[in-house]
mmCIF file of C-alpha atoms and ligand atoms in Angstrom:
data_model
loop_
_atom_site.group_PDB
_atom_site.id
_atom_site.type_symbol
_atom_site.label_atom_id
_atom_site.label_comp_id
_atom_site.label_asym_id
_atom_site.label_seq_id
_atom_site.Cartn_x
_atom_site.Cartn_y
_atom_site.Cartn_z
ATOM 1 C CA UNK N 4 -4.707 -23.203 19.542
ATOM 2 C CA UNK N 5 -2.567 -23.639 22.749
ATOM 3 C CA UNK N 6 0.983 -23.465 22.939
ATOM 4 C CA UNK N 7 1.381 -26.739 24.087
ATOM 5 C CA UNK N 8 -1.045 -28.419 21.106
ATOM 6 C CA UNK N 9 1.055 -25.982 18.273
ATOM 7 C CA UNK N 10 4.604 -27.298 19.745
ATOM 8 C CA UNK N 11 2.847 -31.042 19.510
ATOM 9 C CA UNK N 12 2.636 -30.273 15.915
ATOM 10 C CA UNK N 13 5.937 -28.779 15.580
ATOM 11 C CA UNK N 14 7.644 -32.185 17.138
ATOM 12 C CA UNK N 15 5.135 -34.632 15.184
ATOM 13 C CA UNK N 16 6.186 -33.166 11.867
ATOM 14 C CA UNK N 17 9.912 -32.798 12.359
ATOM 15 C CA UNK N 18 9.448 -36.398 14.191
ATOM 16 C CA UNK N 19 7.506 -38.134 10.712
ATOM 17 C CA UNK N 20 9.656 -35.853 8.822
ATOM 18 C CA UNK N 21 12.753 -37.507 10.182
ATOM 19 C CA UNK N 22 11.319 -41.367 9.407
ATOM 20 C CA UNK N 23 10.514 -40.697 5.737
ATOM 21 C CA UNK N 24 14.400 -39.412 4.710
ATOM 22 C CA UNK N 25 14.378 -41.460 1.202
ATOM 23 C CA UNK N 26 10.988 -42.888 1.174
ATOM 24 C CA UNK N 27 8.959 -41.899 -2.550
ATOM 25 C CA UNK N 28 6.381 -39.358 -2.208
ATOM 26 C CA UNK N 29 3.223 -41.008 -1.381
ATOM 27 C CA UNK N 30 4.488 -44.304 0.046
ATOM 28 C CA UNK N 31 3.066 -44.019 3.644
ATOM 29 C CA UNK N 32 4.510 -43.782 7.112
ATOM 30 C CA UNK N 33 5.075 -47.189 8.482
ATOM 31 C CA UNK N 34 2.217 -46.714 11.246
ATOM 32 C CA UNK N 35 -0.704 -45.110 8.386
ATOM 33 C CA UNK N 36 -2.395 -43.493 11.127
ATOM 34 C CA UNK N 37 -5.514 -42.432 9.185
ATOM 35 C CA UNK N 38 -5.966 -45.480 7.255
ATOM 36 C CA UNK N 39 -9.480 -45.613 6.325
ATOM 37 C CA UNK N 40 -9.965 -41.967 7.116
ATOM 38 C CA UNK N 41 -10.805 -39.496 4.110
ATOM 39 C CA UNK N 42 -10.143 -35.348 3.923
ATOM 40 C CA UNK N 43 -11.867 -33.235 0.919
ATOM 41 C CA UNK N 44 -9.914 -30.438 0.645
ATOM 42 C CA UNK N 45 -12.368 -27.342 -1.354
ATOM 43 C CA UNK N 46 -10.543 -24.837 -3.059
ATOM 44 C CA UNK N 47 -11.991 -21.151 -4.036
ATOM 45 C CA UNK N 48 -8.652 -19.681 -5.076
ATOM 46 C CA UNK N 49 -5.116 -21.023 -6.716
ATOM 47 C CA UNK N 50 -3.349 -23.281 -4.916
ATOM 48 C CA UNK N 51 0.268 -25.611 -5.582
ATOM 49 C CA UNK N 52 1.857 -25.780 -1.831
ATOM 50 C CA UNK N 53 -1.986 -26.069 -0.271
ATOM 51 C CA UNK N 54 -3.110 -28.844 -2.401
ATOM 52 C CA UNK N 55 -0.529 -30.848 -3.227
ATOM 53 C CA UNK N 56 0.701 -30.736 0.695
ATOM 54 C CA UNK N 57 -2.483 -31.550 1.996
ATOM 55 C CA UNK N 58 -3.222 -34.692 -1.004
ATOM 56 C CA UNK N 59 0.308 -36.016 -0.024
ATOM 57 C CA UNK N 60 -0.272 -35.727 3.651
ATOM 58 C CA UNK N 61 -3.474 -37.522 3.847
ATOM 59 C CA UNK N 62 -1.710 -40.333 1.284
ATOM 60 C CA UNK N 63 1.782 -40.219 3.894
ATOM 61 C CA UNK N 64 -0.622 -41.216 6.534
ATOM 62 C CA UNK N 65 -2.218 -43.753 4.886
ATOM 63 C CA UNK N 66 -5.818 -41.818 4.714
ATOM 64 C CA UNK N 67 -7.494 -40.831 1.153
ATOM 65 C CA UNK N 68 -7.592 -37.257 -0.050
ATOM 66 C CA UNK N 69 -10.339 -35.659 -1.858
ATOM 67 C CA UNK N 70 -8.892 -32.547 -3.622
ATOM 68 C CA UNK N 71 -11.880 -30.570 -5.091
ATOM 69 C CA UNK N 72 -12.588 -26.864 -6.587
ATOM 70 C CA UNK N 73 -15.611 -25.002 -4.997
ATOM 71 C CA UNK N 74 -16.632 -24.152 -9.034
ATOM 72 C CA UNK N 75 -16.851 -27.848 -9.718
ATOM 73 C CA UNK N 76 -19.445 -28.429 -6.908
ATOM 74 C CA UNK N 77 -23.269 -26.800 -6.357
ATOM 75 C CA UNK N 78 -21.388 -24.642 -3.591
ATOM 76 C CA UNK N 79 -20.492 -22.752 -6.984
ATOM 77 C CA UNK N 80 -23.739 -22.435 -8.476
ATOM 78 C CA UNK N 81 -25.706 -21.201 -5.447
ATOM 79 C CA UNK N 82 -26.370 -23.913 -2.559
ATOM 80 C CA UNK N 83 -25.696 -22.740 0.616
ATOM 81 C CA UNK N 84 -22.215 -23.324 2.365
ATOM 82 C CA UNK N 85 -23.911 -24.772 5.556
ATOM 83 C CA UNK N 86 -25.609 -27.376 3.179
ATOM 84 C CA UNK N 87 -22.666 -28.150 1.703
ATOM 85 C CA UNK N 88 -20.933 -28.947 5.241
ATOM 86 C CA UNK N 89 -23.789 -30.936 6.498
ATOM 87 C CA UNK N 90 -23.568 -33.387 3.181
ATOM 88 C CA UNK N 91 -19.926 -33.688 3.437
ATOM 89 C CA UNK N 92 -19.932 -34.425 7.386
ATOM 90 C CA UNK N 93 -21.437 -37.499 6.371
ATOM 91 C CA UNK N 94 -19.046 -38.332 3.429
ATOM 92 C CA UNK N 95 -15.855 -37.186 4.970
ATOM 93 C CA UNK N 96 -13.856 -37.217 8.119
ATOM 94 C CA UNK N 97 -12.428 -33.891 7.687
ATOM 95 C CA UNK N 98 -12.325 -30.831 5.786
ATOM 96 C CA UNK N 99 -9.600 -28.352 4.202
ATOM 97 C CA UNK N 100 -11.008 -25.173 2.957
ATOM 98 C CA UNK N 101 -9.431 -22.344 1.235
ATOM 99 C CA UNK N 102 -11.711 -19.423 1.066
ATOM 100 C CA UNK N 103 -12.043 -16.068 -0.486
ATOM 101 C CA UNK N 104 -14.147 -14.517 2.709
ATOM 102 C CA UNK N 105 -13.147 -16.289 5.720
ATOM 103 C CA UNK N 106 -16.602 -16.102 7.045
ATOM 104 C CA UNK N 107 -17.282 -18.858 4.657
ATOM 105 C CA UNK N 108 -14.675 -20.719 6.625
ATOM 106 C CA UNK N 109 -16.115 -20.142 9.909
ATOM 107 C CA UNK N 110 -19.942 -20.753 8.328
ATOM 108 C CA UNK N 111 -18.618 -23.933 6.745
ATOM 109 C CA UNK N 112 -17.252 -25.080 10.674
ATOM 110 C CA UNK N 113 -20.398 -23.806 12.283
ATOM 111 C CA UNK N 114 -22.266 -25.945 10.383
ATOM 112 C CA UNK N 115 -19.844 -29.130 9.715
ATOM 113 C CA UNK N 116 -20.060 -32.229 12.429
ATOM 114 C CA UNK N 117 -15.978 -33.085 11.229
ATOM 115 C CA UNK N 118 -12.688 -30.857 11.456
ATOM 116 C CA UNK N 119 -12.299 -27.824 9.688
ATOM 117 C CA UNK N 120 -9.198 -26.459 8.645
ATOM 118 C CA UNK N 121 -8.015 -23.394 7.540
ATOM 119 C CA UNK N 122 -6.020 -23.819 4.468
ATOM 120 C CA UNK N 123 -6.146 -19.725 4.009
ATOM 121 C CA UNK N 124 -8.681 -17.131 3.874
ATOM 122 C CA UNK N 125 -8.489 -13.254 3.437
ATOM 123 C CA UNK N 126 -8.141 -13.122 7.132
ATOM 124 C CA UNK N 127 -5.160 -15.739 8.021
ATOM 125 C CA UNK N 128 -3.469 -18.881 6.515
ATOM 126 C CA UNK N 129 -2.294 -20.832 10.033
ATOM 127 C CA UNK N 130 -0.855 -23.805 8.399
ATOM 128 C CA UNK N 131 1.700 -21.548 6.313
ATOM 129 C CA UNK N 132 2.840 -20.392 9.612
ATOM 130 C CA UNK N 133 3.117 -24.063 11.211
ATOM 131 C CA UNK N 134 5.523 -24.689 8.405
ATOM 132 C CA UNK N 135 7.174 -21.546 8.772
ATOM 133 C CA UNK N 136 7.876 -22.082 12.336
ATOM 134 C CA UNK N 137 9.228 -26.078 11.178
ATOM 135 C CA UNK N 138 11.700 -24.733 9.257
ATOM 136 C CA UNK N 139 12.897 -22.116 11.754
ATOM 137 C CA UNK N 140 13.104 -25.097 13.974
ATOM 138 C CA UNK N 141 15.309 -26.664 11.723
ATOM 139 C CA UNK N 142 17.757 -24.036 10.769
ATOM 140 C CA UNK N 143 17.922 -23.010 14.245
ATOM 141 C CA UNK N 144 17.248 -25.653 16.473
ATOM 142 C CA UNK N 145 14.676 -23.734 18.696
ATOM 143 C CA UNK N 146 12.099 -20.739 18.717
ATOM 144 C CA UNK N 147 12.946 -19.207 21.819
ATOM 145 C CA UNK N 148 15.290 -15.951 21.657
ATOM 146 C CA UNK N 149 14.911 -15.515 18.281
ATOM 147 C CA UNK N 150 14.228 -12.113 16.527
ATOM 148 C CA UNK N 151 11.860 -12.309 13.752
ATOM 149 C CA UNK N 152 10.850 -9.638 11.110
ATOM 150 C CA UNK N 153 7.894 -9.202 8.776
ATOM 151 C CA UNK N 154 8.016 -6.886 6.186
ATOM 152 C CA UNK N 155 5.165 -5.804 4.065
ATOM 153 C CA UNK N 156 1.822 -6.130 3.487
ATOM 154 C CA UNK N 157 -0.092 -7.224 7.158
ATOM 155 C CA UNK N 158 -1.893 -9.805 5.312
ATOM 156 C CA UNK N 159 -3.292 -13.540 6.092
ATOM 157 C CA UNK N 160 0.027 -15.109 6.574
ATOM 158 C CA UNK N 161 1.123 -12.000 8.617
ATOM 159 C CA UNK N 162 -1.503 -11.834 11.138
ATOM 160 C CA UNK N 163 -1.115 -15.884 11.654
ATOM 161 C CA UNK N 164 2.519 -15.158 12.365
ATOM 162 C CA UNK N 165 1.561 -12.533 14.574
ATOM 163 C CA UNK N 166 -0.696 -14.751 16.186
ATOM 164 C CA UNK N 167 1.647 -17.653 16.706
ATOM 165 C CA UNK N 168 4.430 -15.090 17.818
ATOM 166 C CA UNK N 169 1.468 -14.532 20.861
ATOM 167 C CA UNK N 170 1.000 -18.278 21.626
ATOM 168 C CA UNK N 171 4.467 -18.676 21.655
ATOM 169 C CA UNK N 172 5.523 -15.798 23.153
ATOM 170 C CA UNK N 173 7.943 -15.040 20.267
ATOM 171 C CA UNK N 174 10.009 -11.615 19.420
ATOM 172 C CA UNK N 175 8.827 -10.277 16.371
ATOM 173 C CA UNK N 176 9.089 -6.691 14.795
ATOM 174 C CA UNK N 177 6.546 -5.540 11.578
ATOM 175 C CA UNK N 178 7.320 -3.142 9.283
ATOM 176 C CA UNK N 179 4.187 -2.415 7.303
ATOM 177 C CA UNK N 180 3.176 0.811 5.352
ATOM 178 C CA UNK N 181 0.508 2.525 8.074
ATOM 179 C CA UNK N 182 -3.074 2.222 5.807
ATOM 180 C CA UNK N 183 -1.984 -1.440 5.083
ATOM 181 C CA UNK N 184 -0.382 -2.507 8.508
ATOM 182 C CA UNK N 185 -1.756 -4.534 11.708
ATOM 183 C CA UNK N 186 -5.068 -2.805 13.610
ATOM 184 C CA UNK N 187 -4.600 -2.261 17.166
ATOM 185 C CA UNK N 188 -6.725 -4.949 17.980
ATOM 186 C CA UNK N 189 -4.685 -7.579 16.198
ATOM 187 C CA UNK N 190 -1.533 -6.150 18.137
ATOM 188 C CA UNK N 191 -3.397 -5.997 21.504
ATOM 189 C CA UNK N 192 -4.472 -9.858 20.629
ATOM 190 C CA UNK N 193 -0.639 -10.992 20.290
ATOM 191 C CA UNK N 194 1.047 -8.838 23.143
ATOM 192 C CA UNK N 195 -1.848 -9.976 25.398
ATOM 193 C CA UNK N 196 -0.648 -13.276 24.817
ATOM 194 C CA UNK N 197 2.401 -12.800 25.913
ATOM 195 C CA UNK N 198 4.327 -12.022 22.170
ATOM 196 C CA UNK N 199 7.353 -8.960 22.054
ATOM 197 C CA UNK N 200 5.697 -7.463 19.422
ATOM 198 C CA UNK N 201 7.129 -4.354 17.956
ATOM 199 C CA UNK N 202 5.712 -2.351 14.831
ATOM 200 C CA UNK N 203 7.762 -0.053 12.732
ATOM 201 C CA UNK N 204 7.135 1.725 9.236
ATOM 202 C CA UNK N 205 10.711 1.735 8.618
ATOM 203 C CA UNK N 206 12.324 -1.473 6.916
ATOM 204 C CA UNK N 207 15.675 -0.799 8.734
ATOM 205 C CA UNK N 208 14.009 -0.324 11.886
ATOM 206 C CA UNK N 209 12.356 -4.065 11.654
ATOM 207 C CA UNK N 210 15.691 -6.150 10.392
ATOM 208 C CA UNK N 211 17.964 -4.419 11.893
ATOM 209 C CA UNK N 212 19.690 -7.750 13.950
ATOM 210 C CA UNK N 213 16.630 -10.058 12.887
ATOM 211 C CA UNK N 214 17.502 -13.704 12.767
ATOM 212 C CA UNK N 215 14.354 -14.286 10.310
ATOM 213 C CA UNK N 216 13.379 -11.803 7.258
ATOM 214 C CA UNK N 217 9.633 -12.605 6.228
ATOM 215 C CA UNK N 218 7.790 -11.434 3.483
ATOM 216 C CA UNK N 219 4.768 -12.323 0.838
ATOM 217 C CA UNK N 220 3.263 -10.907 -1.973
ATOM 218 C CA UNK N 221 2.226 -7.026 -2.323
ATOM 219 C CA UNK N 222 -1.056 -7.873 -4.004
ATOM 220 C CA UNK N 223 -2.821 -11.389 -2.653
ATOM 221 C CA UNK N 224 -5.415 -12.654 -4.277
ATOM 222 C CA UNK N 225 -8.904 -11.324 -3.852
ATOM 223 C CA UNK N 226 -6.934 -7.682 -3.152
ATOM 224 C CA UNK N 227 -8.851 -4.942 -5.474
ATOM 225 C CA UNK N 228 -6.312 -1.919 -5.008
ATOM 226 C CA UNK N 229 -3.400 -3.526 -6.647
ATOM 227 C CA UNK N 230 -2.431 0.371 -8.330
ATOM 228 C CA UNK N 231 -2.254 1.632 -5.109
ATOM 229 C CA UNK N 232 -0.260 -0.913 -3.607
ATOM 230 C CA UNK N 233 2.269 -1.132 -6.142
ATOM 231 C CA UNK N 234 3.135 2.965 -5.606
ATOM 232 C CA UNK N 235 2.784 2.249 -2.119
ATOM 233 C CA UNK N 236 5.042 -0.774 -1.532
ATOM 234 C CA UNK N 237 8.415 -0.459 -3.163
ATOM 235 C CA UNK N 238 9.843 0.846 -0.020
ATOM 236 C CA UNK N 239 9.182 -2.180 1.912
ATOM 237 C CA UNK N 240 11.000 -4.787 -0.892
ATOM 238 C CA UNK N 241 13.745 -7.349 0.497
ATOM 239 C CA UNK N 242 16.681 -6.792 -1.110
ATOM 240 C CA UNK N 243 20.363 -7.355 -0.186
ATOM 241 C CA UNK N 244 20.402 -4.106 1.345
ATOM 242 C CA UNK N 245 18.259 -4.959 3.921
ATOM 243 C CA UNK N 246 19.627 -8.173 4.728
ATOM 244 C CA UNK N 247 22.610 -6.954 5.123
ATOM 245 C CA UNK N 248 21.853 -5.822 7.961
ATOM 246 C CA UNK N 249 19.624 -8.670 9.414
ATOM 247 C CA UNK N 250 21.991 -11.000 11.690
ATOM 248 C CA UNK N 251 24.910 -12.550 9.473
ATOM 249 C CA UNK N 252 22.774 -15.898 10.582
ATOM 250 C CA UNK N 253 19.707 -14.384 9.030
ATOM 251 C CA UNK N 254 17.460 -16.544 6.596
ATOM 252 C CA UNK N 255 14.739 -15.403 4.387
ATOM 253 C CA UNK N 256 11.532 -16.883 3.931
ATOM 254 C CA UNK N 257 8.666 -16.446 1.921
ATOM 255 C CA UNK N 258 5.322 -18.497 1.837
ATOM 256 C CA UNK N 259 5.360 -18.510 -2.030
ATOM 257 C CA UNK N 260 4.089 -17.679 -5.118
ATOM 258 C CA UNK N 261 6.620 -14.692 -5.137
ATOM 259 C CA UNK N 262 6.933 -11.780 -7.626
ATOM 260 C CA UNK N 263 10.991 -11.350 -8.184
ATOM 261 C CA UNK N 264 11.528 -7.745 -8.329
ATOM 262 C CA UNK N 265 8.619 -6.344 -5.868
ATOM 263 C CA UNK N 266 8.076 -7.605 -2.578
ATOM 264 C CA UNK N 267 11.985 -9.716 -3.003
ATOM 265 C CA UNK N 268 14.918 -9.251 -4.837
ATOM 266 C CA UNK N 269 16.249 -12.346 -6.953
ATOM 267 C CA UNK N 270 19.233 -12.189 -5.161
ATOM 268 C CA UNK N 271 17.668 -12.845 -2.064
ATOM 269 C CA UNK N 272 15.614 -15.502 -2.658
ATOM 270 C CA UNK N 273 17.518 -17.353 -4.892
ATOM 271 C CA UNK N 274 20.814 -16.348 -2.889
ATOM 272 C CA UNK N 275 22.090 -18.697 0.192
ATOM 273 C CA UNK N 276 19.795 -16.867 2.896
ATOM 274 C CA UNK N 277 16.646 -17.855 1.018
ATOM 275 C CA UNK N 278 15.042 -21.371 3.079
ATOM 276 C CA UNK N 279 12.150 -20.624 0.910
ATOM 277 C CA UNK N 280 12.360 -24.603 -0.505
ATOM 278 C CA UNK N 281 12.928 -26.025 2.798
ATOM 279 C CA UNK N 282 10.172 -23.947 3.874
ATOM 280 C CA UNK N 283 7.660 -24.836 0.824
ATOM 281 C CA UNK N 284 8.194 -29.112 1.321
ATOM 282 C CA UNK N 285 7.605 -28.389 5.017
ATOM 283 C CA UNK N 286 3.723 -27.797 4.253
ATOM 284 C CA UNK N 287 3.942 -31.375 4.146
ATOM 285 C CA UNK N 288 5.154 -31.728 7.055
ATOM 286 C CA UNK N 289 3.578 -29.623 9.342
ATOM 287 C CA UNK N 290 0.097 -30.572 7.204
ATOM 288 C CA UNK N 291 0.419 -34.475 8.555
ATOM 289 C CA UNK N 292 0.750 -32.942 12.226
ATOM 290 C CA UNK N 293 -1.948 -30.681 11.934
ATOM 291 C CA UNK N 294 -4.225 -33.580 10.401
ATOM 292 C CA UNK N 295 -3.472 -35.362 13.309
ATOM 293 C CA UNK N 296 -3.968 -33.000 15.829
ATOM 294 C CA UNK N 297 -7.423 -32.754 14.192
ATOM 295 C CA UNK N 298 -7.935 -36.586 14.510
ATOM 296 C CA UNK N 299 -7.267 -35.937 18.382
ATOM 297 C CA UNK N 300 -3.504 -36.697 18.651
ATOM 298 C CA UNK N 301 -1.823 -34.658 20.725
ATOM 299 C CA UNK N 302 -2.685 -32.166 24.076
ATOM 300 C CA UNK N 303 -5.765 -29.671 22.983
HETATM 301 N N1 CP C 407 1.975 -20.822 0.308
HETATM 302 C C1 CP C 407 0.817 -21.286 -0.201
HETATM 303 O O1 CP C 407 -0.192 -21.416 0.471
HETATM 304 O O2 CP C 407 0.903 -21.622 -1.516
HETATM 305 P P1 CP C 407 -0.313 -22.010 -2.455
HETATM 306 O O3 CP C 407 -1.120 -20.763 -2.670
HETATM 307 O O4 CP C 407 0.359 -22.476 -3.721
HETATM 308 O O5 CP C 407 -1.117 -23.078 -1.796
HETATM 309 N N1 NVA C 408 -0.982 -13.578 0.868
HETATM 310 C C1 NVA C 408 -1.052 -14.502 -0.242
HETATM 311 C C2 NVA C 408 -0.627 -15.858 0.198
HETATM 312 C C3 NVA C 408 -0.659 -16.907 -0.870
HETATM 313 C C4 NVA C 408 -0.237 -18.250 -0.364
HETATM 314 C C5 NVA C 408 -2.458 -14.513 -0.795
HETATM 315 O O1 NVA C 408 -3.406 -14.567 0.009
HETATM 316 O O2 NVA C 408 -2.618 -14.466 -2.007
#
C-alpha cells in the first residue's frame, strides 16, 4: 500500500469517525456508501475486535456483512480454497479473511475476482496497525517525529507495524528476544522504505524516550512452542518500570486479547497510559476506510 492511499485511510476514518459522535451502533453514515454492496468475512481462528469491527463497518456504511467460520463451510471439510474464492466472487463484493497460514490468504486473492483483505494471518494483521496508527493520530495529532517502541514477540501485528513504520517513514525501535525477533529481510524491507528502524534486545534500550509502548501476546494463536516462550519472554513484559522511562507523554497500546501478568502489567494497561479502548473501537474505524479504499475510494 502507498503512503499516500494508507494516510487516505487514516483521514477517512478519523473524518466518518468524527460524523457518527452519538449515533447507535449500526445506524449508518448519512451518505451509506456501500449500500447494496455485501462483504463475507471467513474466520479460521478467534476473533471479537475482527468480527464485530468488520460486521459493524459494512452495516455503518450501509452495505450487508456476511460473518462466517471457515468450519461451518466445505472450505472445512476439504474443498479447495481457490474454489471457494471463485464461488464467493460471484456472491460477494468483497472478502475478509482471517487465516491460520497466510498462504491461504494470498491463494484465496489469487484466485478471487473481488477484494481481499487481510484480517490477520501468521504472517501480518495490517488492519490492527491502521487502527493503531488512528489512535496515535488522535492522542497526538500527527505521525511524524514520533518515537515508537515494540516490545516482544516480532509477530503478525509487529511486522505490519514495521511495515507501516517503512511506508511512512516512521521512527520505531524493537526490542525482541534474538530467536524470536525480526529477520534481516523484514528489517532491510522497512529501512529500504525509508523507516528509522532500530532493533535492540534490551527493553530499556527500546523505550527509553518512546512516545508509544507496543506490545501483544507472548504466545499467538497457531504458536506450538508456548513452554519455550514463556521461559523466554518475561524479560520483555511492560510494566511500570519500563514506562517509566518512556516519554512522560507516553501511551501504551496493545492490539488485544491480553494476558495481565506476562506480556503487560495490570497497572499498565488498566492505568492512565493504556489507549488500549480507544485503540480497540478504532478497528471500526479504520475498517470503514479500508473497505472503502477497497471499493476504489481514495489514491491507489
Ligand atoms: N486485535 C484483534 O484482532 O482482536 P481479535 O482477535 O479479537 O479480532
Ligand atoms: N498476535 C496475536 C494477535 C491477535 C489479535 C495472534 O496472532 O494471536
Amino acid at each position: 500500500m502507498s503512503a499516500a492511499a494508507l494516510e487516505w485511510i487514516l483521514a477517512e476514518a478519523l473524518r466518518r469517525k468524527s460524523a457518527r459522535i452519538g449515533r447507535p451502533a449500526a445506524a449508518p453514515d448519512d451518505d451509506r456508501p456501500l449500500e447494496g454492496r455485501a462483504l463475507a468475512a471467513i474466520f479460521e481462528k478467534n476473533s471479537t475486535r475482527t468480527r464485530l469491527s468488520f460486521d459493524l463497518a459494512m452495516r455503518q456504511l450501509g452495505g450487508a456483512p456476511i460473518i462466517l467460520n471457515a468450519a461451518d463451510l466445505q472450505l472445512g471439510r476439504g474443498e479447495p480454497i481457490e474454489d471457494t474464492a471463485r464461488v464467493l466472487s460471484h456472491y460477494v463484493d468483497a472478502v475478509a479473511i482471517r487465516a491460520l497460514r497466510h498462504e491461504s490468504l494470498t491463494r484465496f486473492a489469487s484466485a478471487a475476482s473481488i477484494p481481499t483483505i487481510n484480517g490477520l494471518t501468521d504472517h501480518t494483521h495490517p488492519c490492527q496497525i491502521m487502527a493503531d496508527l488512528l489512535t496515535l493520530t488522535e492522542c497526538f495529532g500527527a505521525l511524524d517525529g514520533l518515537k515508537l517502541a515494540w516490545i516482544g514477540d516480532f509477530n503478525n501485528v509487529a511486522r505490519s507495524l514495521l511495515e507501516a513504520a517503512g511506508i511512512l517513514k516512521l521512527t520505531l525501535t524493537l526490542a525482541c528476544p534474538e530467536e524470536y525477533g525480526p529477520e534481516p529481510r523484514d528489517l532491510a524491507k522497512a529501512r529500504g522504505a525509508g523507516g528509522r528502524i532500530e532493533i535492540f534486545h534490551d527493553t530499556a534500550a527500546a523505550a527509553t524516550g518512546a512516545d508509544a509502548v507496543f506490545t501483544d501476546v507472548w504466545v499467538s494463536m497457531g504458536d506450538s512452542d508456548s513452554d519455550r516462550r514463556r521461559t523466554v519472554f518475561p524479560p520483555f513484559q511492560v510494566n511500570e518500570n519500563l514506562m517509566a522511562i518512556a516519554a512522560t507523554r507516553a501511551i501504551f497500546l496493545h492490539c488485544l486479547p491480553a494476558m495481565r501478568g506476562e506480556e503487560v502489567s495490570a497497572v499498565v494497561i488498566d492505568g492512565p497510559q493504556s489507549r488500549v479502548w480507544q485503540e480497540a473501537e478504532n478497528r471500526i474505524h479504520a475498517q470503514k476506510a479500508i473497505l472503502l479504499w477497497c471499493f476504489g475510494a481514495g489514491p491507489a
